[in-house]
Amino acid sequence: MSLRYDILILRYGELALKGRNRATFENLLIKQTRRVLKDLEGWKLTRPSRRWILDLGGNDPEEVVKRLQKVFGYVSFSPAVVLKEPTIEDIKETARLIAQNIDPGVETFKVNTRRVDKKFPFESLEVSKELGGVVLKELDGRLKVDVHNPQWVLNVEIRPEGTYLFSQSYPGQGGLPYGSGSKALLLLSGGIDSPVAGYLIMKRGAVVEGLHFHSFPFTSERAKEKVIDLGRKLAEFSGKFRIHFISLTEIQKELKLKVDPDLNITILRRFMYRIAEAIAKKEQSLAIVTGESLGQVASQTLESLYTINSVTSLPILRPLCGMDKENIITIAKDIDTYETSIQPYEDCCTIFLPEHPETKPRVEQALRAEEVLDVEKLIENALATHEILDLEG
Ligand code: ATP
Ligand code: MG
């Protein structure tokens, strides 16, 4: 007989804390679960207790876990064998098969038994002892029992509906189910940071839409494709992702003509925030999300953020603010946006980049620089270039 897992035990975390919202949260989690498994057949989700059980229906547990690892809200998954009304001998045989798959590096183990079904004729400790013996024998002296700090644990749960045996636990995304929060608008460039920022806010349940500024024809169609590719990666976590596109070409040309180059980026970013606010209001977004990280570049000093931020009253979420680039890159690799982000297509900010951007621009300086511009008109014209693209994950 070979080992075949029947089910996955699904665990979710913070949801349990959410009181009255719990049903809504669970429904969103179910919806996302269905989405990532939609092209697989035979599986079934049941909830016999607080814990959720996914009957694998013959599907490969690793494949199912890989898909569920894209769903926000789950904390961990354990593939388990289920035995209906087993004898102790049946349980021992399954324990033996599971023990055959222990990683070669493991040296210590224990068996953890919970007997919920008191009709089962052996007590928890007796079952653990029996199964411990089976594991020791199967691995022929390679393992030692360590009840305090084992490297490997065989869990056995004897319940009226069945006996579960499991040893592995795969991590989930954590966070809150997608859609449990309101909408936020992500300023999505083609860089490394903003997709990570979007991901982190999505992970807290918010519905995130992207806003990308291009400078066509100074930026290419390929640069746009790159942003779309990043949007698709984010859509894998949510099922869908909407990107708004706005042209900044006219604004950038105006700034080049009329604004001190050192202030160019500050003024440009003030335009970005103003336009983002207009789109956010139209789309009922309650916040703007950016990939800014404190001190990373000239436009991300506290002085710059202050001066740029002062054009809007919307909350600006900057989930990367306290992170080093290395941390950000680690997440970008985890969510598979990194390779796309480092493709060398020009960004609307970089093509007009000044040599010595002001690192401490003051609000008065920005206001003075903007006096020669028809700010309202420039925004209106930019908003007239609005295009929307809906992506699926
Ligand atoms: P990223 O890696 O996300 O491009 P960055 O380190 O290159 O960030 P900046 O270019 O200064 O930093 O941009 C800071 C933030 O401003 C970005 O994280 C993003 O949220 C927003 N942003 C920059 N360029 C654009 C753009 N072309 N369209 C939309 N948002 C942008
Ligand atoms: Mg950038």
Short mmCIF file of C-alpha atoms and ligand atoms in Angstrom, two decimals:
data_model
loop_
_atom_site.label_atom_id
_atom_site.label_comp_id
_atom_site.label_asym_id
_atom_site.label_seq_id
_atom_site.Cartn_x
_atom_site.Cartn_y
_atom_site.Cartn_z
CA MET A 1 0.00 0.00 0.00
CA SER A 2 1.30 3.45 -0.76
CA LEU A 3 0.59 6.74 0.93
CA ARG A 4 -2.24 8.80 -0.48
CA TYR A 5 -3.51 11.96 1.14
CA ASP A 6 -7.29 12.28 1.19
CA ILE A 7 -7.74 15.81 2.43
CA LEU A 8 -6.10 19.11 3.23
CA ILE A 9 -6.66 20.70 6.60
CA LEU A 10 -6.98 24.45 5.99
CA ARG A 11 -6.19 26.93 8.75
CA TYR A 12 -7.00 30.58 8.78
CA GLY A 13 -5.82 33.11 11.28
CA GLU A 14 -7.06 36.58 11.99
CA LEU A 15 -10.49 35.79 10.66
CA ALA A 16 -11.38 34.11 13.88
CA LEU A 17 -10.95 37.47 15.58
CA LYS A 18 -13.39 39.35 13.45
CA GLY A 19 -16.61 38.81 15.37
CA ARG A 20 -19.70 39.74 13.45
CA ASN A 21 -17.85 40.09 10.14
CA ARG A 22 -16.78 36.53 10.29
CA ALA A 23 -19.41 35.12 7.93
CA THR A 24 -18.58 37.74 5.29
CA PHE A 25 -14.89 37.00 5.62
CA GLU A 26 -15.43 33.28 5.36
CA ASN A 27 -17.55 33.71 2.25
CA LEU A 28 -14.81 35.75 0.60
CA LEU A 29 -12.31 33.08 1.50
CA ILE A 30 -14.52 30.39 -0.02
CA LYS A 31 -14.96 32.49 -3.16
CA GLN A 32 -11.19 32.84 -3.57
CA THR A 33 -10.69 29.15 -2.85
CA ARG A 34 -13.16 28.26 -5.60
CA ARG A 35 -11.42 30.65 -7.96
CA VAL A 36 -7.94 29.18 -7.62
CA LEU A 37 -9.24 25.60 -7.84
CA LYS A 38 -11.85 26.19 -10.53
CA ASP A 39 -10.23 24.06 -13.23
CA LEU A 40 -9.66 21.08 -10.93
CA GLU A 41 -12.37 18.47 -10.51
CA GLY A 42 -13.55 16.32 -7.66
CA TRP A 43 -12.52 18.45 -4.67
CA LYS A 44 -14.97 19.54 -1.99
CA LEU A 45 -14.76 22.00 0.86
CA THR A 46 -16.48 21.04 4.10
CA ARG A 47 -16.51 22.60 7.53
CA PRO A 48 -17.25 19.90 10.08
CA SER A 49 -15.89 22.11 12.87
CA ARG A 50 -14.09 25.43 13.19
CA ARG A 51 -11.48 23.89 11.00
CA TRP A 52 -11.95 23.63 7.27
CA ILE A 53 -11.39 20.42 5.39
CA LEU A 54 -10.75 20.23 1.69
CA ASP A 55 -11.50 16.80 0.32
CA LEU A 56 -8.85 16.43 -2.40
CA GLY A 57 -10.97 14.09 -4.52
CA GLY A 58 -7.82 12.53 -5.97
CA ASN A 59 -6.03 15.81 -6.75
CA ASP A 60 -2.33 16.16 -5.99
CA PRO A 61 -2.02 17.84 -2.57
CA GLU A 62 1.08 19.80 -3.57
CA GLU A 63 -0.63 21.26 -6.62
CA VAL A 64 -3.66 22.26 -4.54
CA VAL A 65 -1.45 23.78 -1.84
CA LYS A 66 0.49 25.76 -4.46
CA ARG A 67 -2.78 27.30 -5.64
CA LEU A 68 -4.14 27.97 -2.17
CA GLN A 69 -0.89 29.72 -1.32
CA LYS A 70 -2.15 32.56 -3.54
CA VAL A 71 -5.23 33.09 -1.34
CA PHE A 72 -5.00 35.75 1.35
CA GLY A 73 -6.38 34.62 4.69
CA TYR A 74 -5.05 31.08 4.98
CA VAL A 75 -2.27 30.57 7.49
CA SER A 76 -1.30 26.96 6.81
CA PHE A 77 -2.27 23.71 5.13
CA SER A 78 -1.68 20.11 6.12
CA PRO A 79 -2.25 17.14 3.83
CA ALA A 80 -3.85 14.36 5.89
CA VAL A 81 -4.91 10.76 5.54
CA VAL A 82 -8.45 10.06 6.76
CA LEU A 83 -9.43 6.64 8.08
CA LYS A 84 -13.09 5.81 8.66
CA GLU A 85 -13.73 3.75 11.81
CA PRO A 86 -10.17 2.41 11.85
CA THR A 87 -8.70 -0.22 14.13
CA ILE A 88 -5.42 0.53 15.87
CA GLU A 89 -3.75 -1.69 13.27
CA ASP A 90 -5.10 0.48 10.44
CA ILE A 91 -3.73 3.57 12.14
CA LYS A 92 -0.36 1.93 12.64
CA GLU A 93 -0.13 0.98 8.98
CA THR A 94 -0.82 4.57 7.88
CA ALA A 95 1.71 5.90 10.40
CA ARG A 96 4.26 3.55 8.90
CA LEU A 97 3.61 4.87 5.39
CA ILE A 98 3.85 8.48 6.51
CA ALA A 99 7.10 7.76 8.38
CA GLN A 100 8.63 6.48 5.14
CA ASN A 101 8.48 10.06 3.82
CA ILE A 102 10.36 11.75 6.65
CA ASP A 103 13.13 14.03 5.34
CA PRO A 104 16.59 12.46 5.58
CA GLY A 105 17.89 15.26 7.84
CA VAL A 106 15.32 14.69 10.59
CA GLU A 107 16.70 13.11 13.77
CA THR A 108 14.03 13.59 16.43
CA PHE A 109 10.28 13.17 16.48
CA LYS A 110 7.20 12.72 18.58
CA VAL A 111 3.64 11.52 18.09
CA ASN A 112 0.83 13.78 19.14
CA THR A 113 -2.52 12.08 19.60
CA ARG A 114 -5.87 13.70 20.33
CA ARG A 115 -8.75 11.40 21.04
CA VAL A 116 -11.93 13.40 20.56
CA ASP A 117 -14.00 10.24 20.02
CA LYS A 118 -13.97 8.66 23.47
CA LYS A 119 -15.46 5.46 22.05
CA PHE A 120 -12.12 4.61 20.50
CA PRO A 121 -10.79 1.80 22.70
CA PHE A 122 -7.26 3.20 23.27
CA GLU A 123 -6.32 6.34 25.15
CA SER A 124 -4.27 9.09 23.50
CA LEU A 125 -1.06 8.17 25.29
CA GLU A 126 -1.39 4.53 24.38
CA VAL A 127 -1.92 5.41 20.71
CA SER A 128 1.11 7.72 20.73
CA LYS A 129 3.24 5.02 22.26
CA GLU A 130 2.16 2.41 19.72
CA LEU A 131 2.75 4.74 16.79
CA GLY A 132 6.07 5.91 18.21
CA GLY A 133 7.14 2.28 18.17
CA VAL A 134 6.05 1.94 14.56
CA VAL A 135 8.05 5.01 13.49
CA LEU A 136 11.15 3.89 15.39
CA LYS A 137 10.99 0.49 13.81
CA GLU A 138 10.28 1.76 10.30
CA LEU A 139 13.33 4.05 10.38
CA ASP A 140 15.44 1.42 11.99
CA GLY A 141 17.03 3.38 14.82
CA ARG A 142 17.72 6.53 12.78
CA LEU A 143 15.29 8.62 14.84
CA LYS A 144 15.02 9.41 18.52
CA VAL A 145 11.93 10.47 20.42
CA ASP A 146 12.07 14.04 21.72
CA VAL A 147 8.81 15.15 23.28
CA HIS A 148 9.98 18.70 24.01
CA ASN A 149 11.64 19.88 20.84
CA PRO A 150 11.00 17.40 18.04
CA GLN A 151 12.03 18.10 14.44
CA TRP A 152 9.14 16.06 13.12
CA VAL A 153 5.67 15.52 14.56
CA LEU A 154 3.11 12.93 13.59
CA ASN A 155 -0.32 14.26 14.49
CA VAL A 156 -3.21 11.91 15.02
CA GLU A 157 -6.74 13.09 15.66
CA ILE A 158 -9.32 10.49 16.45
CA ARG A 159 -12.73 12.00 15.78
CA PRO A 160 -16.19 10.50 15.36
CA GLU A 161 -16.21 11.45 11.66
CA GLY A 162 -12.78 9.89 11.03
CA THR A 163 -9.21 9.60 12.18
CA TYR A 164 -6.80 12.11 10.69
CA LEU A 165 -3.06 11.57 10.39
CA PHE A 166 -0.78 14.35 9.24
CA SER A 167 2.79 15.53 9.64
CA GLN A 168 3.49 18.36 7.21
CA SER A 169 2.42 21.95 7.33
CA TYR A 170 2.76 24.33 4.40
CA PRO A 171 2.60 28.07 5.06
CA GLY A 172 -0.22 30.16 3.60
CA GLN A 173 -0.22 33.86 2.69
CA GLY A 174 -1.77 35.00 5.95
CA GLY A 175 -3.49 38.38 5.80
CA LEU A 176 -7.20 38.97 5.27
CA PRO A 177 -9.37 37.70 2.42
CA TYR A 178 -9.32 39.84 -0.68
CA GLY A 179 -12.31 42.16 -0.81
CA SER A 180 -12.90 42.30 2.93
CA GLY A 181 -11.75 45.91 2.84
CA SER A 182 -12.61 48.92 0.70
CA LYS A 183 -10.91 50.17 -2.42
CA ALA A 184 -7.49 51.83 -2.70
CA LEU A 185 -5.68 53.21 -5.74
CA LEU A 186 -2.09 52.05 -6.27
CA LEU A 187 0.36 54.27 -8.14
CA LEU A 188 1.87 51.52 -10.23
CA SER A 189 5.13 52.21 -12.02
CA GLY A 190 7.12 49.55 -13.78
CA GLY A 191 9.64 49.42 -10.94
CA ILE A 192 10.32 46.97 -8.14
CA ASP A 193 8.60 48.82 -5.33
CA SER A 194 5.07 49.67 -6.32
CA PRO A 195 3.89 46.12 -7.14
CA VAL A 196 5.15 45.04 -3.73
CA ALA A 197 3.29 47.93 -2.09
CA GLY A 198 0.11 46.93 -3.93
CA TYR A 199 0.50 43.33 -2.88
CA LEU A 200 0.91 44.27 0.78
CA ILE A 201 -2.24 46.38 0.78
CA MET A 202 -4.20 43.71 -1.09
CA LYS A 203 -3.06 41.27 1.54
CA ARG A 204 -4.83 43.37 4.16
CA GLY A 205 -8.11 42.78 2.36
CA ALA A 206 -8.33 45.99 0.32
CA VAL A 207 -9.49 45.96 -3.28
CA VAL A 208 -6.58 47.53 -5.12
CA GLU A 209 -6.68 49.15 -8.55
CA GLY A 210 -3.59 50.45 -10.35
CA LEU A 211 -2.92 53.86 -11.86
CA HIS A 212 -0.04 54.08 -14.28
CA PHE A 213 1.34 57.28 -15.76
CA HIS A 214 2.99 56.99 -19.15
CA SER A 215 4.58 59.56 -21.42
CA PHE A 216 3.75 58.14 -24.77
CA PRO A 217 5.50 58.56 -27.28
CA PHE A 218 8.52 59.17 -25.03
CA THR A 219 7.75 55.92 -23.26
CA SER A 220 7.18 52.85 -25.40
CA GLU A 221 4.44 50.30 -25.84
CA ARG A 222 6.82 47.80 -24.20
CA ALA A 223 6.94 49.92 -21.05
CA LYS A 224 3.14 49.70 -20.91
CA GLU A 225 3.23 45.94 -21.50
CA LYS A 226 5.56 45.61 -18.54
CA VAL A 227 3.05 47.35 -16.29
CA ILE A 228 0.30 45.09 -17.61
CA ASP A 229 2.46 42.05 -16.83
CA LEU A 230 2.89 43.32 -13.27
CA GLY A 231 -0.87 43.88 -13.01
CA ARG A 232 -1.42 40.27 -14.07
CA LYS A 233 0.90 39.05 -11.34
CA LEU A 234 -1.12 40.99 -8.77
CA ALA A 235 -4.32 39.61 -10.28
CA GLU A 236 -3.15 36.11 -9.39
CA PHE A 237 -3.83 37.01 -5.76
CA SER A 238 -7.20 38.63 -6.32
CA GLY A 239 -8.67 37.17 -9.48
CA LYS A 240 -8.78 40.51 -11.20
CA PHE A 241 -6.89 43.76 -11.40
CA ARG A 242 -7.91 47.03 -13.03
CA ILE A 243 -5.32 49.44 -14.36
CA HIS A 244 -6.01 53.08 -15.15
CA PHE A 245 -3.65 54.73 -17.60
CA ILE A 246 -3.04 58.45 -17.79
CA SER A 247 -0.68 60.34 -20.08
CA LEU A 248 1.68 62.80 -18.43
CA THR A 249 3.28 63.88 -21.69
CA GLU A 250 1.76 67.35 -21.85
CA ILE A 251 2.55 68.03 -18.19
CA GLN A 252 6.13 66.88 -18.56
CA LYS A 253 6.64 69.05 -21.62
CA GLU A 254 5.25 72.05 -19.75
CA LEU A 255 7.48 71.39 -16.75
CA LYS A 256 10.53 71.07 -18.95
CA LEU A 257 9.79 74.46 -20.47
CA LYS A 258 8.70 76.36 -17.41
CA VAL A 259 9.99 74.82 -14.19
CA ASP A 260 13.43 74.87 -12.59
CA PRO A 261 14.87 71.42 -13.40
CA ASP A 262 15.77 70.84 -9.76
CA LEU A 263 12.10 71.09 -8.82
CA ASN A 264 10.84 69.13 -11.79
CA ILE A 265 10.31 65.85 -9.95
CA THR A 266 8.62 67.52 -7.00
CA ILE A 267 6.14 69.31 -9.22
CA LEU A 268 5.60 66.25 -11.39
CA ARG A 269 4.83 64.14 -8.35
CA ARG A 270 2.40 66.76 -7.07
CA PHE A 271 0.59 66.38 -10.39
CA MET A 272 0.60 62.61 -10.00
CA TYR A 273 -1.03 62.87 -6.58
CA ARG A 274 -3.61 65.38 -7.77
CA ILE A 275 -4.58 63.21 -10.71
CA ALA A 276 -4.61 60.14 -8.47
CA GLU A 277 -6.98 61.92 -6.12
CA ALA A 278 -9.32 62.78 -9.00
CA ILE A 279 -9.36 59.17 -10.21
CA ALA A 280 -9.71 57.83 -6.68
CA LYS A 281 -12.78 60.00 -6.12
CA LYS A 282 -14.30 58.85 -9.40
CA GLU A 283 -13.68 55.20 -8.52
CA GLN A 284 -14.66 55.44 -4.86
CA SER A 285 -11.15 54.68 -3.69
CA LEU A 286 -10.52 55.80 -0.15
CA ALA A 287 -6.74 55.93 -0.24
CA ILE A 288 -3.72 56.17 -2.51
CA VAL A 289 -1.00 53.52 -2.24
CA THR A 290 2.59 54.14 -3.34
CA GLY A 291 5.88 52.27 -3.34
CA GLU A 292 7.71 55.12 -1.65
CA SER A 293 10.26 54.15 0.95
CA LEU A 294 11.76 56.72 3.25
CA GLY A 295 15.06 58.14 2.02
CA GLN A 296 15.31 55.88 -1.01
CA VAL A 297 15.61 58.68 -3.58
CA ALA A 298 15.47 62.50 -3.60
CA SER A 299 11.68 62.52 -3.90
CA GLN A 300 11.33 60.28 -0.85
CA THR A 301 12.92 62.38 1.88
CA LEU A 302 10.49 63.52 4.55
CA GLU A 303 10.69 67.07 3.16
CA SER A 304 9.81 65.82 -0.33
CA LEU A 305 7.01 63.62 0.91
CA TYR A 306 5.62 66.53 2.92
CA THR A 307 5.64 68.91 -0.04
CA ILE A 308 4.27 66.35 -2.48
CA ASN A 309 1.66 65.08 -0.05
CA SER A 310 0.26 68.55 0.64
CA VAL A 311 -1.77 68.60 -2.60
CA THR A 312 -4.16 65.91 -1.39
CA SER A 313 -6.17 65.14 1.70
CA LEU A 314 -6.59 61.45 0.87
CA PRO A 315 -4.68 59.04 3.10
CA ILE A 316 -1.49 57.91 1.36
CA LEU A 317 -0.53 54.37 2.29
CA ARG A 318 3.18 53.67 1.99
CA PRO A 319 3.60 50.10 3.17
CA LEU A 320 7.29 50.06 2.18
CA CYS A 321 8.16 53.20 4.06
CA GLY A 322 10.22 51.51 6.74
CA MET A 323 11.74 48.79 4.59
CA ASP A 324 15.21 48.45 3.12
CA LYS A 325 15.51 47.71 -0.58
CA GLU A 326 16.71 44.21 0.23
CA ASN A 327 13.50 43.37 2.09
CA ILE A 328 11.46 44.79 -0.75
CA ILE A 329 13.35 42.71 -3.30
CA THR A 330 12.81 39.58 -1.24
CA ILE A 331 9.06 40.13 -1.36
CA ALA A 332 9.19 41.03 -5.07
CA LYS A 333 10.88 37.68 -5.72
CA ASP A 334 8.36 35.83 -3.56
CA ILE A 335 5.42 37.26 -5.47
CA ASP A 336 7.24 36.80 -8.78
CA THR A 337 7.20 40.44 -9.90
CA TYR A 338 10.94 40.98 -9.61
CA GLU A 339 12.02 39.57 -12.97
CA THR A 340 9.42 41.69 -14.75
CA SER A 341 10.28 44.82 -12.77
CA ILE A 342 13.96 44.73 -13.65
CA GLN A 343 13.33 44.68 -17.39
CA PRO A 344 14.93 47.87 -18.66
CA TYR A 345 12.02 49.79 -20.13
CA GLU A 346 12.01 53.52 -19.53
CA ASP A 347 9.68 55.07 -16.99
CA CYS A 348 7.96 58.42 -17.36
CA CYS A 349 9.90 59.75 -14.36
CA THR A 350 13.32 58.71 -15.53
CA ILE A 351 13.19 60.16 -19.02
CA PHE A 352 12.97 63.72 -17.76
CA LEU A 353 15.07 63.15 -14.66
CA PRO A 354 17.11 66.20 -13.57
CA GLU A 355 20.74 65.82 -12.58
CA HIS A 356 20.42 67.41 -9.16
CA PRO A 357 16.88 67.00 -7.88
CA GLU A 358 16.04 69.10 -4.84
CA THR A 359 16.04 66.80 -1.82
CA LYS A 360 14.37 69.30 0.52
CA PRO A 361 11.76 71.09 -1.54
CA ARG A 362 9.47 73.36 0.48
CA VAL A 363 5.78 73.85 -0.16
CA GLU A 364 6.29 77.59 -0.90
CA GLN A 365 8.91 76.75 -3.54
CA ALA A 366 6.52 74.32 -5.19
CA LEU A 367 3.65 76.80 -5.11
CA ARG A 368 5.83 79.50 -6.63
CA ALA A 369 7.00 77.14 -9.38
CA GLU A 370 3.38 76.25 -10.14
CA GLU A 371 2.32 79.91 -10.51
CA VAL A 372 3.40 79.90 -14.15
CA LEU A 373 1.38 76.75 -14.88
CA ASP A 374 -2.32 76.34 -15.57
CA VAL A 375 -2.61 73.53 -13.07
CA GLU A 376 -6.36 72.98 -13.44
CA LYS A 377 -6.20 72.82 -17.21
CA LEU A 378 -3.21 70.49 -17.24
CA ILE A 379 -5.04 68.10 -14.91
CA GLU A 380 -8.19 68.29 -16.97
CA ASN A 381 -6.24 67.47 -20.14
CA ALA A 382 -4.43 64.61 -18.44
CA LEU A 383 -7.73 63.17 -17.18
CA ALA A 384 -9.03 63.28 -20.75
CA THR A 385 -6.39 60.67 -21.66
CA HIS A 386 -7.83 58.19 -19.11
CA GLU A 387 -7.90 54.58 -20.32
CA ILE A 388 -8.96 51.51 -18.35
CA LEU A 389 -7.78 47.94 -18.68
CA ASP A 390 -9.29 45.01 -16.75
CA LEU A 391 -7.03 42.03 -16.16
CA GLU A 392 -7.80 38.55 -14.90
CA GLY A 393 -5.53 36.42 -12.75
P1 ATP B 1 9.20 51.87 -8.11
O1 ATP B 1 10.23 50.83 -7.95
O2 ATP B 1 7.86 51.46 -7.60
O3 ATP B 1 9.16 52.43 -9.52
P2 ATP B 1 10.99 53.89 -7.28
O4 ATP B 1 11.90 53.49 -6.20
O5 ATP B 1 11.50 53.83 -8.67
O6 ATP B 1 9.65 53.05 -7.16
P3 ATP B 1 9.98 56.54 -7.74
O7 ATP B 1 10.20 56.40 -9.21
O8 ATP B 1 10.43 57.76 -7.08
O9 ATP B 1 10.57 55.34 -6.89
O10 ATP B 1 8.47 56.40 -7.47
C1 ATP B 1 7.94 56.32 -6.19
C2 ATP B 1 6.51 55.83 -6.30
O11 ATP B 1 5.74 56.71 -7.14
C3 ATP B 1 6.42 54.48 -6.98
O12 ATP B 1 6.63 53.44 -6.07
C4 ATP B 1 5.00 54.50 -7.48
O13 ATP B 1 4.07 54.24 -6.45
C5 ATP B 1 4.84 55.96 -7.92
N1 ATP B 1 5.21 56.11 -9.34
C6 ATP B 1 6.41 56.43 -9.88
N2 ATP B 1 6.34 56.44 -11.23
C7 ATP B 1 5.07 56.14 -11.57
C8 ATP B 1 4.35 55.98 -12.79
N3 ATP B 1 4.94 56.13 -13.96
N4 ATP B 1 3.04 55.69 -12.74
C9 ATP B 1 2.42 55.51 -11.55
N5 ATP B 1 3.04 55.62 -10.37
C10 ATP B 1 4.34 55.94 -10.36
MG MG B 2 10.11 54.10 -10.37
#
